[in-house]
mmCIF file of C-alpha atoms and ligand atoms in Angstrom:
data_model
loop_
_atom_site.group_PDB
_atom_site.id
_atom_site.type_symbol
_atom_site.label_atom_id
_atom_site.label_comp_id
_atom_site.label_asym_id
_atom_site.label_seq_id
_atom_site.Cartn_x
_atom_site.Cartn_y
_atom_site.Cartn_z
ATOM 1 C CA MET A 8 0.000 0.000 0.000
ATOM 2 C CA LYS A 9 1.012 3.617 -0.489
ATOM 3 C CA ILE A 10 0.822 5.152 2.970
ATOM 4 C CA ILE A 11 0.694 8.846 3.911
ATOM 5 C CA LEU A 12 2.344 9.671 7.236
ATOM 6 C CA SER A 13 0.256 12.446 8.790
ATOM 7 C CA GLY A 14 2.459 13.624 11.634
ATOM 8 C CA TYR A 15 6.166 12.822 11.493
ATOM 9 C CA GLY A 16 7.165 12.980 15.138
ATOM 10 C CA ARG A 17 8.057 10.093 17.441
ATOM 11 C CA MET A 18 5.135 7.913 16.320
ATOM 12 C CA GLY A 19 5.214 8.919 12.642
ATOM 13 C CA LYS A 20 8.831 7.722 12.413
ATOM 14 C CA GLU A 21 7.990 4.397 14.139
ATOM 15 C CA VAL A 22 5.107 3.895 11.698
ATOM 16 C CA GLU A 23 7.464 4.566 8.779
ATOM 17 C CA ASN A 24 9.865 1.818 9.995
ATOM 18 C CA ILE A 25 7.102 -0.761 10.443
ATOM 19 C CA ALA A 26 5.413 0.175 7.132
ATOM 20 C CA LEU A 27 8.672 -0.304 5.224
ATOM 21 C CA GLU A 28 9.344 -3.599 7.072
ATOM 22 C CA ARG A 29 5.912 -4.775 5.887
ATOM 23 C CA HIS A 30 6.772 -3.827 2.274
ATOM 24 C CA HIS A 31 4.560 -0.751 2.010
ATOM 25 C CA THR A 32 5.773 2.526 0.501
ATOM 26 C CA ILE A 33 5.531 6.036 1.924
ATOM 27 C CA ALA A 34 3.499 8.199 -0.475
ATOM 28 C CA ALA A 35 3.824 11.511 1.398
ATOM 29 C CA ILE A 36 4.859 12.948 4.746
ATOM 30 C CA ILE A 37 2.671 15.661 6.275
ATOM 31 C CA ASP A 38 4.084 17.424 9.321
ATOM 32 C CA GLN A 39 2.259 20.760 9.164
ATOM 33 C CA PRO A 40 -1.001 21.925 7.505
ATOM 34 C CA SER A 41 0.775 23.520 4.489
ATOM 35 C CA ASP A 42 2.332 20.133 3.551
ATOM 36 C CA PHE A 43 -1.138 18.951 2.632
ATOM 37 C CA VAL A 44 -1.560 21.548 -0.122
ATOM 38 C CA ARG A 45 2.011 21.174 -1.321
ATOM 39 C CA GLN A 46 1.748 17.382 -1.695
ATOM 40 C CA ILE A 47 -1.842 17.084 -2.847
ATOM 41 C CA ASP A 48 -0.933 15.142 -6.032
ATOM 42 C CA LYS A 49 0.959 12.463 -4.075
ATOM 43 C CA ILE A 50 -1.844 12.374 -1.501
ATOM 44 C CA ARG A 51 -4.507 11.692 -4.126
ATOM 45 C CA GLN A 52 -2.547 8.642 -5.351
ATOM 46 C CA ALA A 53 -2.134 7.083 -1.887
ATOM 47 C CA ASP A 54 -4.155 4.190 -0.422
ATOM 48 C CA VAL A 55 -4.376 5.252 3.218
ATOM 49 C CA ALA A 56 -3.181 7.881 5.713
ATOM 50 C CA ILE A 57 -1.953 7.186 9.244
ATOM 51 C CA ASP A 58 -2.292 10.155 11.595
ATOM 52 C CA PHE A 59 -0.136 10.552 14.694
ATOM 53 C CA SER A 60 -0.129 14.346 14.884
ATOM 54 C CA LEU A 61 -1.357 16.709 17.592
ATOM 55 C CA PRO A 62 -4.634 16.703 19.560
ATOM 56 C CA SER A 63 -5.373 20.129 18.053
ATOM 57 C CA ALA A 64 -4.636 18.982 14.471
ATOM 58 C CA ALA A 65 -6.161 15.501 14.173
ATOM 59 C CA ALA A 66 -9.836 16.388 13.547
ATOM 60 C CA ASP A 67 -9.011 18.844 10.727
ATOM 61 C CA ASN A 68 -6.620 16.289 9.235
ATOM 62 C CA ILE A 69 -9.369 13.645 9.233
ATOM 63 C CA LEU A 70 -11.709 16.026 7.382
ATOM 64 C CA ARG A 71 -8.999 16.886 4.831
ATOM 65 C CA PHE A 72 -8.503 13.177 4.070
ATOM 66 C CA PHE A 73 -12.283 12.658 3.889
ATOM 67 C CA ASP A 74 -12.407 15.465 1.290
ATOM 68 C CA VAL A 75 -9.977 13.618 -0.992
ATOM 69 C CA ASN A 76 -11.459 10.170 -0.253
ATOM 70 C CA ILE A 77 -8.390 8.727 1.450
ATOM 71 C CA PRO A 78 -9.112 6.201 4.254
ATOM 72 C CA ILE A 79 -7.496 7.292 7.484
ATOM 73 C CA VAL A 80 -6.192 5.514 10.582
ATOM 74 C CA VAL A 81 -5.962 7.858 13.583
ATOM 75 C CA GLY A 82 -3.820 7.161 16.622
ATOM 76 C CA THR A 83 -3.712 10.756 17.826
ATOM 77 C CA THR A 84 -5.515 11.267 21.125
ATOM 78 C CA GLY A 85 -7.275 14.277 22.637
ATOM 79 C CA TRP A 86 -9.577 15.249 19.713
ATOM 80 C CA GLN A 87 -12.701 13.461 21.018
ATOM 81 C CA ASP A 88 -14.606 16.727 21.513
ATOM 82 C CA ARG A 89 -15.057 16.674 17.706
ATOM 83 C CA PHE A 90 -15.928 12.969 17.503
ATOM 84 C CA GLN A 91 -19.650 13.416 16.779
ATOM 85 C CA GLU A 92 -19.041 15.794 13.874
ATOM 86 C CA ILE A 93 -16.440 13.426 12.384
ATOM 87 C CA GLU A 94 -18.594 10.335 12.956
ATOM 88 C CA GLN A 95 -21.571 11.944 11.245
ATOM 89 C CA ARG A 96 -19.558 13.002 8.204
ATOM 90 C CA CYS A 97 -17.884 9.604 7.980
ATOM 91 C CA ILE A 98 -21.190 7.752 7.951
ATOM 92 C CA THR A 99 -23.288 10.090 5.786
ATOM 93 C CA GLU A 100 -20.521 10.591 3.194
ATOM 94 C CA HIS A 101 -19.388 6.907 3.195
ATOM 95 C CA LYS A 102 -15.814 7.671 4.211
ATOM 96 C CA SER A 103 -13.383 5.369 5.925
ATOM 97 C CA LEU A 104 -11.978 5.943 9.426
ATOM 98 C CA PHE A 105 -10.239 3.697 11.939
ATOM 99 C CA TRP A 106 -9.368 5.239 15.286
ATOM 100 C CA SER A 107 -8.032 3.987 18.563
ATOM 101 C CA SER A 108 -6.533 5.840 21.468
ATOM 102 C CA ASN A 109 -4.337 2.808 21.917
ATOM 103 C CA MET A 110 -3.215 0.763 18.932
ATOM 104 C CA SER A 111 -1.262 -1.874 20.842
ATOM 105 C CA LEU A 112 -2.558 -5.447 20.952
ATOM 106 C CA GLY A 113 -1.358 -5.834 24.559
ATOM 107 C CA VAL A 114 -3.355 -2.797 25.689
ATOM 108 C CA ASN A 115 -6.450 -4.037 23.915
ATOM 109 C CA LEU A 116 -6.111 -7.347 25.767
ATOM 110 C CA PHE A 117 -5.660 -5.258 28.928
ATOM 111 C CA PHE A 118 -8.995 -3.526 28.120
ATOM 112 C CA GLN A 119 -10.663 -6.954 28.127
ATOM 113 C CA LEU A 120 -9.014 -7.807 31.454
ATOM 114 C CA ASN A 121 -10.202 -4.454 32.857
ATOM 115 C CA ARG A 122 -13.804 -5.217 31.861
ATOM 116 C CA GLN A 123 -13.597 -8.709 33.383
ATOM 117 C CA LEU A 124 -12.103 -7.379 36.637
ATOM 118 C CA ALA A 125 -14.757 -4.658 36.933
ATOM 119 C CA ASP A 126 -17.399 -7.279 36.302
ATOM 120 C CA LEU A 127 -15.976 -9.448 39.083
ATOM 121 C CA LEU A 128 -15.423 -6.707 41.685
ATOM 122 C CA HIS A 129 -18.219 -4.169 41.300
ATOM 123 C CA SER A 130 -20.548 -6.030 43.663
ATOM 124 C CA TYR A 131 -17.924 -5.944 46.476
ATOM 125 C CA GLU A 132 -18.568 -2.433 47.727
ATOM 126 C CA HIS A 133 -15.517 -2.154 49.970
ATOM 127 C CA TYR A 134 -13.238 -1.982 46.915
ATOM 128 C CA THR A 135 -12.882 1.465 45.347
ATOM 129 C CA PRO A 136 -11.574 1.529 41.775
ATOM 130 C CA SER A 137 -9.065 4.128 40.550
ATOM 131 C CA ILE A 138 -6.783 4.558 37.545
ATOM 132 C CA GLU A 139 -3.210 5.795 37.277
ATOM 133 C CA GLU A 140 -1.407 6.563 34.025
ATOM 134 C CA THR A 141 2.212 7.626 33.524
ATOM 135 C CA HIS A 142 3.606 9.063 30.298
ATOM 136 C CA HIS A 143 6.569 11.100 29.049
ATOM 137 C CA ILE A 144 6.697 14.826 29.708
ATOM 138 C CA HIS A 145 5.963 15.716 26.045
ATOM 139 C CA LYS A 146 2.433 14.284 26.131
ATOM 140 C CA LYS A 147 -0.070 17.098 25.549
ATOM 141 C CA ASP A 148 -3.358 15.597 26.819
ATOM 142 C CA ALA A 149 -4.285 14.350 30.299
ATOM 143 C CA PRO A 150 -5.729 11.951 31.211
ATOM 144 C CA SER A 151 -4.513 9.722 28.397
ATOM 145 C CA GLY A 152 -7.054 8.442 25.889
ATOM 146 C CA THR A 153 -6.295 4.931 27.149
ATOM 147 C CA ALA A 154 -7.108 5.893 30.751
ATOM 148 C CA LEU A 155 -10.416 7.323 29.525
ATOM 149 C CA MET A 156 -11.239 4.079 27.733
ATOM 150 C CA LEU A 157 -10.468 2.128 30.927
ATOM 151 C CA ALA A 158 -12.668 4.529 32.902
ATOM 152 C CA ASN A 159 -15.539 4.296 30.423
ATOM 153 C CA ASP A 160 -15.538 0.506 30.798
ATOM 154 C CA ILE A 161 -15.663 0.711 34.615
ATOM 155 C CA LEU A 162 -18.164 3.552 35.130
ATOM 156 C CA PRO A 163 -21.350 1.825 33.873
ATOM 157 C CA LEU A 164 -20.867 -0.847 36.585
ATOM 158 C CA TYR A 165 -20.613 1.746 39.383
ATOM 159 C CA PRO A 166 -23.838 3.815 39.489
ATOM 160 C CA LYS A 167 -22.577 5.700 42.568
ATOM 161 C CA LEU A 168 -19.673 7.105 40.454
ATOM 162 C CA SER A 169 -21.163 9.850 38.296
ATOM 163 C CA ASP A 170 -18.047 10.394 36.136
ATOM 164 C CA TRP A 171 -14.241 10.288 36.172
ATOM 165 C CA LYS A 172 -12.126 13.099 37.630
ATOM 166 C CA LEU A 173 -8.443 13.993 37.427
ATOM 167 C CA ALA A 174 -6.917 13.481 40.887
ATOM 168 C CA ASP A 175 -6.456 16.820 42.656
ATOM 169 C CA GLY A 176 -5.415 15.634 46.128
ATOM 170 C CA ASP A 177 -8.972 15.740 47.525
ATOM 171 C CA LEU A 178 -11.323 12.807 48.108
ATOM 172 C CA HIS A 179 -14.317 12.610 45.742
ATOM 173 C CA ALA A 180 -16.377 9.571 46.721
ATOM 174 C CA ASP A 181 -18.744 10.043 43.765
ATOM 175 C CA ARG A 182 -16.028 10.065 41.096
ATOM 176 C CA LEU A 183 -13.659 7.559 39.509
ATOM 177 C CA MET A 184 -10.295 9.159 40.166
ATOM 178 C CA ILE A 185 -7.618 9.186 37.456
ATOM 179 C CA GLN A 186 -4.091 10.188 38.335
ATOM 180 C CA SER A 187 -1.979 11.416 35.397
ATOM 181 C CA ILE A 188 1.771 11.424 35.984
ATOM 182 C CA ARG A 189 4.206 12.976 33.507
ATOM 183 C CA LYS A 190 7.756 11.714 33.951
ATOM 184 C CA GLY A 191 10.919 11.587 31.802
ATOM 185 C CA GLU A 192 10.534 9.534 28.636
ATOM 186 C CA VAL A 193 8.053 6.909 29.956
ATOM 187 C CA VAL A 194 6.372 5.375 26.875
ATOM 188 C CA GLY A 195 3.123 4.529 28.668
ATOM 189 C CA GLU A 196 1.995 2.790 31.843
ATOM 190 C CA HIS A 197 -1.607 2.207 32.976
ATOM 191 C CA LYS A 198 -2.762 0.760 36.280
ATOM 192 C CA VAL A 199 -6.254 -0.041 37.450
ATOM 193 C CA CYS A 200 -6.419 -0.422 41.197
ATOM 194 C CA TYR A 201 -9.182 -1.647 43.531
ATOM 195 C CA HIS A 202 -8.379 -0.432 47.021
ATOM 196 C CA SER A 203 -9.967 -1.491 50.316
ATOM 197 C CA GLU A 204 -8.932 -0.964 53.924
ATOM 198 C CA ILE A 205 -7.494 -4.457 54.090
ATOM 199 C CA ASP A 206 -5.998 -5.087 50.689
ATOM 200 C CA GLU A 207 -5.601 -3.959 47.099
ATOM 201 C CA ILE A 208 -6.025 -5.635 43.719
ATOM 202 C CA GLU A 209 -4.186 -4.114 40.757
ATOM 203 C CA ILE A 210 -3.679 -4.792 37.055
ATOM 204 C CA ARG A 211 -0.990 -2.985 35.060
ATOM 205 C CA HIS A 212 0.152 -2.617 31.466
ATOM 206 C CA THR A 213 3.574 -1.200 30.654
ATOM 207 C CA ALA A 214 4.689 -0.385 27.107
ATOM 208 C CA PHE A 215 8.483 -0.746 26.727
ATOM 209 C CA ASN A 216 8.673 1.066 23.384
ATOM 210 C CA ARG A 217 6.453 2.580 20.661
ATOM 211 C CA LYS A 218 6.751 -0.345 18.249
ATOM 212 C CA GLY A 219 3.511 -2.018 19.403
ATOM 213 C CA PHE A 220 1.478 1.151 18.699
ATOM 214 C CA ALA A 221 3.045 1.567 15.256
ATOM 215 C CA LEU A 222 2.517 -2.087 14.307
ATOM 216 C CA GLY A 223 -1.137 -1.861 15.385
ATOM 217 C CA ALA A 224 -1.637 1.241 13.229
ATOM 218 C CA VAL A 225 -0.098 -0.360 10.124
ATOM 219 C CA VAL A 226 -2.106 -3.577 10.625
ATOM 220 C CA ALA A 227 -5.226 -1.401 11.013
ATOM 221 C CA ALA A 228 -4.392 0.378 7.731
ATOM 222 C CA GLU A 229 -4.075 -2.983 5.968
ATOM 223 C CA TRP A 230 -7.362 -4.141 7.516
ATOM 224 C CA LEU A 231 -9.201 -0.918 6.605
ATOM 225 C CA HIS A 232 -8.435 -1.298 2.888
ATOM 226 C CA GLY A 233 -11.679 -1.518 0.893
ATOM 227 C CA LYS A 234 -13.990 -0.798 3.861
ATOM 228 C CA THR A 235 -16.190 2.232 4.467
ATOM 229 C CA GLY A 236 -17.477 3.304 7.864
ATOM 230 C CA ILE A 237 -16.008 4.005 11.262
ATOM 231 C CA PHE A 238 -14.040 1.283 13.038
ATOM 232 C CA ASN A 239 -11.920 0.688 16.111
ATOM 233 C CA MET A 240 -9.739 -2.061 17.580
ATOM 234 C CA ASN A 241 -12.726 -4.144 18.704
ATOM 235 C CA ASP A 242 -13.729 -4.506 15.050
ATOM 236 C CA LEU A 243 -10.217 -5.502 14.046
ATOM 237 C CA LEU A 244 -9.804 -8.028 16.864
ATOM 238 C CA LYS A 245 -13.168 -9.726 16.249
HETATM 239 N N1 LIG B 42 -3.103 5.520 19.698
HETATM 240 C C1 LIG B 42 -1.921 5.133 20.160
HETATM 241 O O1 LIG B 42 -1.654 3.935 20.314
HETATM 242 C C2 LIG B 42 -0.888 6.179 20.482
HETATM 243 C C3 LIG B 42 0.418 5.799 20.848
HETATM 244 C C4 LIG B 42 1.355 6.788 21.053
HETATM 245 C C5 LIG B 42 1.004 8.122 20.891
HETATM 246 N N2 LIG B 42 -0.268 8.451 20.564
HETATM 247 C C6 LIG B 42 -0.694 9.823 20.311
HETATM 248 O O2 LIG B 42 -0.221 10.187 19.016
HETATM 249 C C7 LIG B 42 -0.001 11.590 18.946
HETATM 250 C C8 LIG B 42 1.392 11.876 18.432
HETATM 251 O O3 LIG B 42 2.356 11.386 19.350
HETATM 252 P P1 LIG B 42 3.924 11.622 19.094
HETATM 253 O O4 LIG B 42 4.581 11.101 20.334
HETATM 254 O O5 LIG B 42 4.346 11.093 17.762
HETATM 255 O O6 LIG B 42 3.966 13.224 19.087
HETATM 256 P P2 LIG B 42 5.105 14.163 18.480
HETATM 257 O O7 LIG B 42 4.933 15.482 19.159
HETATM 258 O O8 LIG B 42 6.443 13.489 18.542
HETATM 259 O O9 LIG B 42 4.717 14.296 16.935
HETATM 260 C C9 LIG B 42 3.636 15.036 16.455
HETATM 261 C C10 LIG B 42 4.005 15.539 15.072
HETATM 262 O O10 LIG B 42 2.849 16.124 14.463
HETATM 263 C C11 LIG B 42 3.310 17.204 13.668
HETATM 264 N N3 LIG B 42 2.207 18.108 13.325
HETATM 265 C C12 LIG B 42 1.870 19.315 13.860
HETATM 266 N N4 LIG B 42 0.766 19.821 13.241
HETATM 267 C C13 LIG B 42 0.417 18.909 12.282
HETATM 268 C C14 LIG B 42 -0.616 18.869 11.317
HETATM 269 N N5 LIG B 42 -1.538 19.831 11.211
HETATM 270 N N6 LIG B 42 -0.689 17.784 10.502
HETATM 271 C C15 LIG B 42 0.220 16.779 10.601
HETATM 272 N N7 LIG B 42 1.248 16.792 11.504
HETATM 273 C C16 LIG B 42 1.329 17.831 12.328
HETATM 274 C C17 LIG B 42 4.401 17.855 14.522
HETATM 275 O O11 LIG B 42 5.252 18.660 13.729
HETATM 276 C C18 LIG B 42 5.095 16.613 15.086
HETATM 277 O O12 LIG B 42 6.172 16.198 14.257
HETATM 278 C C19 LIG B 42 -0.308 12.108 20.362
HETATM 279 O O13 LIG B 42 -1.641 12.558 20.422
HETATM 280 C C20 LIG B 42 -0.142 10.877 21.239
HETATM 281 O O14 LIG B 42 -0.897 10.948 22.430
HETATM 282 C C21 LIG B 42 -1.207 7.504 20.372
#
């Protein structure tokens, strides 16, 4: 496939390595909005775009690729406030979008474990769930998109928790607390913890490098080929 790299930072470069390893070619590299206009001819000839850009850029990038009918895989996080608009355009205009706030297979297995654990523990009221995520200091959004997905799988089972909340040092008994830690060059760590006065149960996923995210994005691009609609990792893993 001819792949457009939309965003050529840490993740864009990892995606390039994996794409070449899997015998794809790089049709164009977009690293700022003006690149799109400058490379429009190459873009029109590509098969798919993979976006790892900025939270503030991703939604506009998706719409630009919709306009030229290029399927797009989005790994960028922090653009969900524009999800409804994008979803509506994708469906009504028969475009092609795959998105996941975490492209790694291991994390998607961790999501399943999180759902199973919540299912097991929610009826034991003395356990209080909480989430902690640690990422590198360059990460722009907090909490991470992955922490939000973990939270959204726990919340429906806990009617007394009205929503999630970023930890601020105070106790909020009616919220699922998420602590976001920014430290050094940590690739990504997520913990889900069930605390009681007598013990604690915890599950944890630690990413050692960015390769798993990049591989997931390239596999998603291969999978998306020829499909229209809006998809995520659950569709791919089915
Ligand atoms: N879904 C996942 O599995 C996953 C994994 C890792 C990172 N991420 C997310 O991916 C995003 C990128 O992460 P990163 O570590 O590569 O960031 P980065 O800061 O290293 O790279 C972002 C790149 O986007 C470029 N950019 C700026 N404006 C742009 C535009 N309008 N169009 C295209 N590119 C533009 C920047 O110049 C930069 O090179 C973040 O939102 C991060 O949270 C997601």
